[in-house]
mmCIF file with all atom_site columns, C-alpha atoms in Angstrom:
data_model
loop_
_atom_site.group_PDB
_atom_site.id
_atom_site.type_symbol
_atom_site.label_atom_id
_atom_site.label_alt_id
_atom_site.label_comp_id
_atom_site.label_asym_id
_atom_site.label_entity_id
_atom_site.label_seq_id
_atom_site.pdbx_PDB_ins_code
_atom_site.Cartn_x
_atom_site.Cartn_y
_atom_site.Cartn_z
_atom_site.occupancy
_atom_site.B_iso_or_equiv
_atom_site.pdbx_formal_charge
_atom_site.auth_seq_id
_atom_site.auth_comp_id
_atom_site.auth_asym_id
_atom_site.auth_atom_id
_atom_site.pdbx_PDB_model_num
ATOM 1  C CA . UNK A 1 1  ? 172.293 22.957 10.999 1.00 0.00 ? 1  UNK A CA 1
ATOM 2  C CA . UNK A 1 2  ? 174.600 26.094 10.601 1.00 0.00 ? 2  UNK A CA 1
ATOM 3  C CA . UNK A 1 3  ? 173.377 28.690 12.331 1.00 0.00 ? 3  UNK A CA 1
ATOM 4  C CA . UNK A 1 4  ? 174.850 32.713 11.472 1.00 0.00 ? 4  UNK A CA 1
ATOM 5  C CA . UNK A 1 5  ? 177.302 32.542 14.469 1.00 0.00 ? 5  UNK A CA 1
ATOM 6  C CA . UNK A 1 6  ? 178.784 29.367 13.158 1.00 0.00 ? 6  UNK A CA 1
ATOM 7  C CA . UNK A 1 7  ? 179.386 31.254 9.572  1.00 0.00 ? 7  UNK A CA 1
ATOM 8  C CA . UNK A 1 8  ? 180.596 33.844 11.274 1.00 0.00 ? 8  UNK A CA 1
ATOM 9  C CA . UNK A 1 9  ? 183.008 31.685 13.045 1.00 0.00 ? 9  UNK A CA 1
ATOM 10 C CA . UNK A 1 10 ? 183.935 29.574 10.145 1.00 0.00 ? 10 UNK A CA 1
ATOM 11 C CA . UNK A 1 11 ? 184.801 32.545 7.986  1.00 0.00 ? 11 UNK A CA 1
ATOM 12 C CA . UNK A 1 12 ? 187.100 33.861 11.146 1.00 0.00 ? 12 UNK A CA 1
ATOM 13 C CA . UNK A 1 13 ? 189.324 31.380 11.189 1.00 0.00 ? 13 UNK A CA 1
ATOM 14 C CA . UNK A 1 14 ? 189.773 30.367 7.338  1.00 0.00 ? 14 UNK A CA 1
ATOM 15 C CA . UNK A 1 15 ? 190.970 34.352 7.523  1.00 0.00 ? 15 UNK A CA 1
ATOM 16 C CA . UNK A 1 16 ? 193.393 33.652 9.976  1.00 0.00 ? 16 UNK A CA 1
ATOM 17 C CA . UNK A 1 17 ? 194.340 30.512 8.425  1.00 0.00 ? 17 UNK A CA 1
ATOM 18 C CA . UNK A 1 18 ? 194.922 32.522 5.363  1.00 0.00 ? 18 UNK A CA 1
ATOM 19 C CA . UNK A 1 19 ? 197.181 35.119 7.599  1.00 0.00 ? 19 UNK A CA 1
ATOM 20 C CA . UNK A 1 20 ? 199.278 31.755 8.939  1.00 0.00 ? 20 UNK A CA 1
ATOM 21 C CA . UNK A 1 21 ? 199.713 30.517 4.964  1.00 0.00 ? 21 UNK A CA 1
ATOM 22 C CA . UNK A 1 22 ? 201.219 33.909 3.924  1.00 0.00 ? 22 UNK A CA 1
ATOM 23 C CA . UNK A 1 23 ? 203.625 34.297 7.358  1.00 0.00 ? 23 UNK A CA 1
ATOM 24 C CA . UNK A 1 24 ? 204.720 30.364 6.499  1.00 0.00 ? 24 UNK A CA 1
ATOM 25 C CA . UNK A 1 25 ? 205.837 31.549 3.098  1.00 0.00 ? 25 UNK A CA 1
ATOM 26 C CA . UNK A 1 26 ? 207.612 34.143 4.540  1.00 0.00 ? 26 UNK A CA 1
ATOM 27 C CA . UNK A 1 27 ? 209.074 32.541 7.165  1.00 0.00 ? 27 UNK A CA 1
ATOM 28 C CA . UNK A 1 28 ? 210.769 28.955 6.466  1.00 0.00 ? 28 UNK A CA 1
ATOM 29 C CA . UNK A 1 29 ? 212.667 30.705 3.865  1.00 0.00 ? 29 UNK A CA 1
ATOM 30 C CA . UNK A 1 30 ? 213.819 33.460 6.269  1.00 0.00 ? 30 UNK A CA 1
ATOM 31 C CA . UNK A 1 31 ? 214.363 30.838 9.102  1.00 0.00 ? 31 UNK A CA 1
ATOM 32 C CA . UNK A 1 32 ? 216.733 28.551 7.002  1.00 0.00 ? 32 UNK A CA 1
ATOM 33 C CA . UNK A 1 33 ? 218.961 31.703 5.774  1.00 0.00 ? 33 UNK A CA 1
ATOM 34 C CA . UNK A 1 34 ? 219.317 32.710 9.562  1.00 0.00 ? 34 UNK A CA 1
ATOM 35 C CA . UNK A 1 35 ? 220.170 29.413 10.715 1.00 0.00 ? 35 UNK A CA 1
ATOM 36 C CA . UNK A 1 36 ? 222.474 29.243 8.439  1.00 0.00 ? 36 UNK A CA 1
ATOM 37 C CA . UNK A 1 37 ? 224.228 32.574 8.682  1.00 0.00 ? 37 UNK A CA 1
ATOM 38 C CA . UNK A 1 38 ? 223.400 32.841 12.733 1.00 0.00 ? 38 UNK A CA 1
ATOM 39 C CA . UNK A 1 39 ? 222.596 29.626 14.052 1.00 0.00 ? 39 UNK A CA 1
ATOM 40 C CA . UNK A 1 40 ? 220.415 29.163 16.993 1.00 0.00 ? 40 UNK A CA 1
ATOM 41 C CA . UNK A 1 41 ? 220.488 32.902 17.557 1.00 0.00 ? 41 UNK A CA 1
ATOM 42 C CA . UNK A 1 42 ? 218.891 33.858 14.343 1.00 0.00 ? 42 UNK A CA 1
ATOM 43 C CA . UNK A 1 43 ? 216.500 31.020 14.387 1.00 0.00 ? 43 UNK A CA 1
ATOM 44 C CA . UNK A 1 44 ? 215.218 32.716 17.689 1.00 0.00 ? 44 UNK A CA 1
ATOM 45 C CA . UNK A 1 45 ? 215.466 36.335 16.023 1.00 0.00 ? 45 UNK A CA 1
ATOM 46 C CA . UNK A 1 46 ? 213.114 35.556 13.294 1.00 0.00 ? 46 UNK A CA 1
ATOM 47 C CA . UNK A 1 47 ? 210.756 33.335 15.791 1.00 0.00 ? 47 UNK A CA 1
ATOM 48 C CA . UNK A 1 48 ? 210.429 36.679 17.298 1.00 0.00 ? 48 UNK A CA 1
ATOM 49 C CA . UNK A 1 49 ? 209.652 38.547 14.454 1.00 0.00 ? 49 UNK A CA 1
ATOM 50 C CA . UNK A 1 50 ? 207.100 35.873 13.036 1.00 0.00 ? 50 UNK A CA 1
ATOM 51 C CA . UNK A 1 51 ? 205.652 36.395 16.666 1.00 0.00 ? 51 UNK A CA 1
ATOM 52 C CA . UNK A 1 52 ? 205.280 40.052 16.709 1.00 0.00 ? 52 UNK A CA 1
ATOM 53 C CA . UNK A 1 53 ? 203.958 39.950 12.507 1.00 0.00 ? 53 UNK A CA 1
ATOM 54 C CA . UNK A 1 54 ? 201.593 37.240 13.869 1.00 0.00 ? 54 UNK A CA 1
ATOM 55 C CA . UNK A 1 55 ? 200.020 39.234 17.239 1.00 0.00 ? 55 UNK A CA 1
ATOM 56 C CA . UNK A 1 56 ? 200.056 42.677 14.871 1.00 0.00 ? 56 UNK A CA 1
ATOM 57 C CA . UNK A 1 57 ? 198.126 40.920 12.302 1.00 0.00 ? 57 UNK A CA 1
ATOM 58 C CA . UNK A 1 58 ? 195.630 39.095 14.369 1.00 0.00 ? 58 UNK A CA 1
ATOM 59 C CA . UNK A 1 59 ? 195.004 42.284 16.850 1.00 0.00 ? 59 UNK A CA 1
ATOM 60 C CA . UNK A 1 60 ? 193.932 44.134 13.507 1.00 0.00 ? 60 UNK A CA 1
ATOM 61 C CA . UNK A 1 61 ? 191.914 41.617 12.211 1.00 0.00 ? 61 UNK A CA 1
ATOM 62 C CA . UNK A 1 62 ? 190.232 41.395 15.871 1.00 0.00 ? 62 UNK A CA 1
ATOM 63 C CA . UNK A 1 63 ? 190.006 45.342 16.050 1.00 0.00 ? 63 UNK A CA 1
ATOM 64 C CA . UNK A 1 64 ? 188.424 45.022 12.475 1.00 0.00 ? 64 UNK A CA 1
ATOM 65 C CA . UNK A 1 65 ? 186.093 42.383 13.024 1.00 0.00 ? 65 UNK A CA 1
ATOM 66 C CA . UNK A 1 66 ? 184.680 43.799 16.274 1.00 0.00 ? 66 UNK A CA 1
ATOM 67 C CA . UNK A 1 67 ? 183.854 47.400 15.054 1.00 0.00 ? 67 UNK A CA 1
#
């Protein structure tokens, strides 16, 4: 039996799901160009960027989701 915390939940993390999907989109294509053009250095540059995107978007949705 679902109960209104599990909805709650559920609905959560198909959001952040959804927030993973987009940065994917965005990021294999941005990881290949840098390996190419950079190597390992610009593989870990845009890691760090998709890191940083990832905690921004996440702290707002938590920020959102709590008030």
């Amino acid at each position: 039996r679902h109960t209104r915390y599990w909805r709650d939940w559920s609905s959560d993390v198909c959001s952040s799901d959804l927030c993973h999907l987009v940065e994917l989109v965005i990021f294999v294509p941005a990881l290949i160009y840098a390996i190419q053009g950079v190597g390992v250095v610009g593989a870990a540059m845009v890691w760090v960027g998709r890191v940083a995107v990832d905690a921004i978007l996440l702290i707002g949705y938590s920020v959102r989701k709590m008030a």
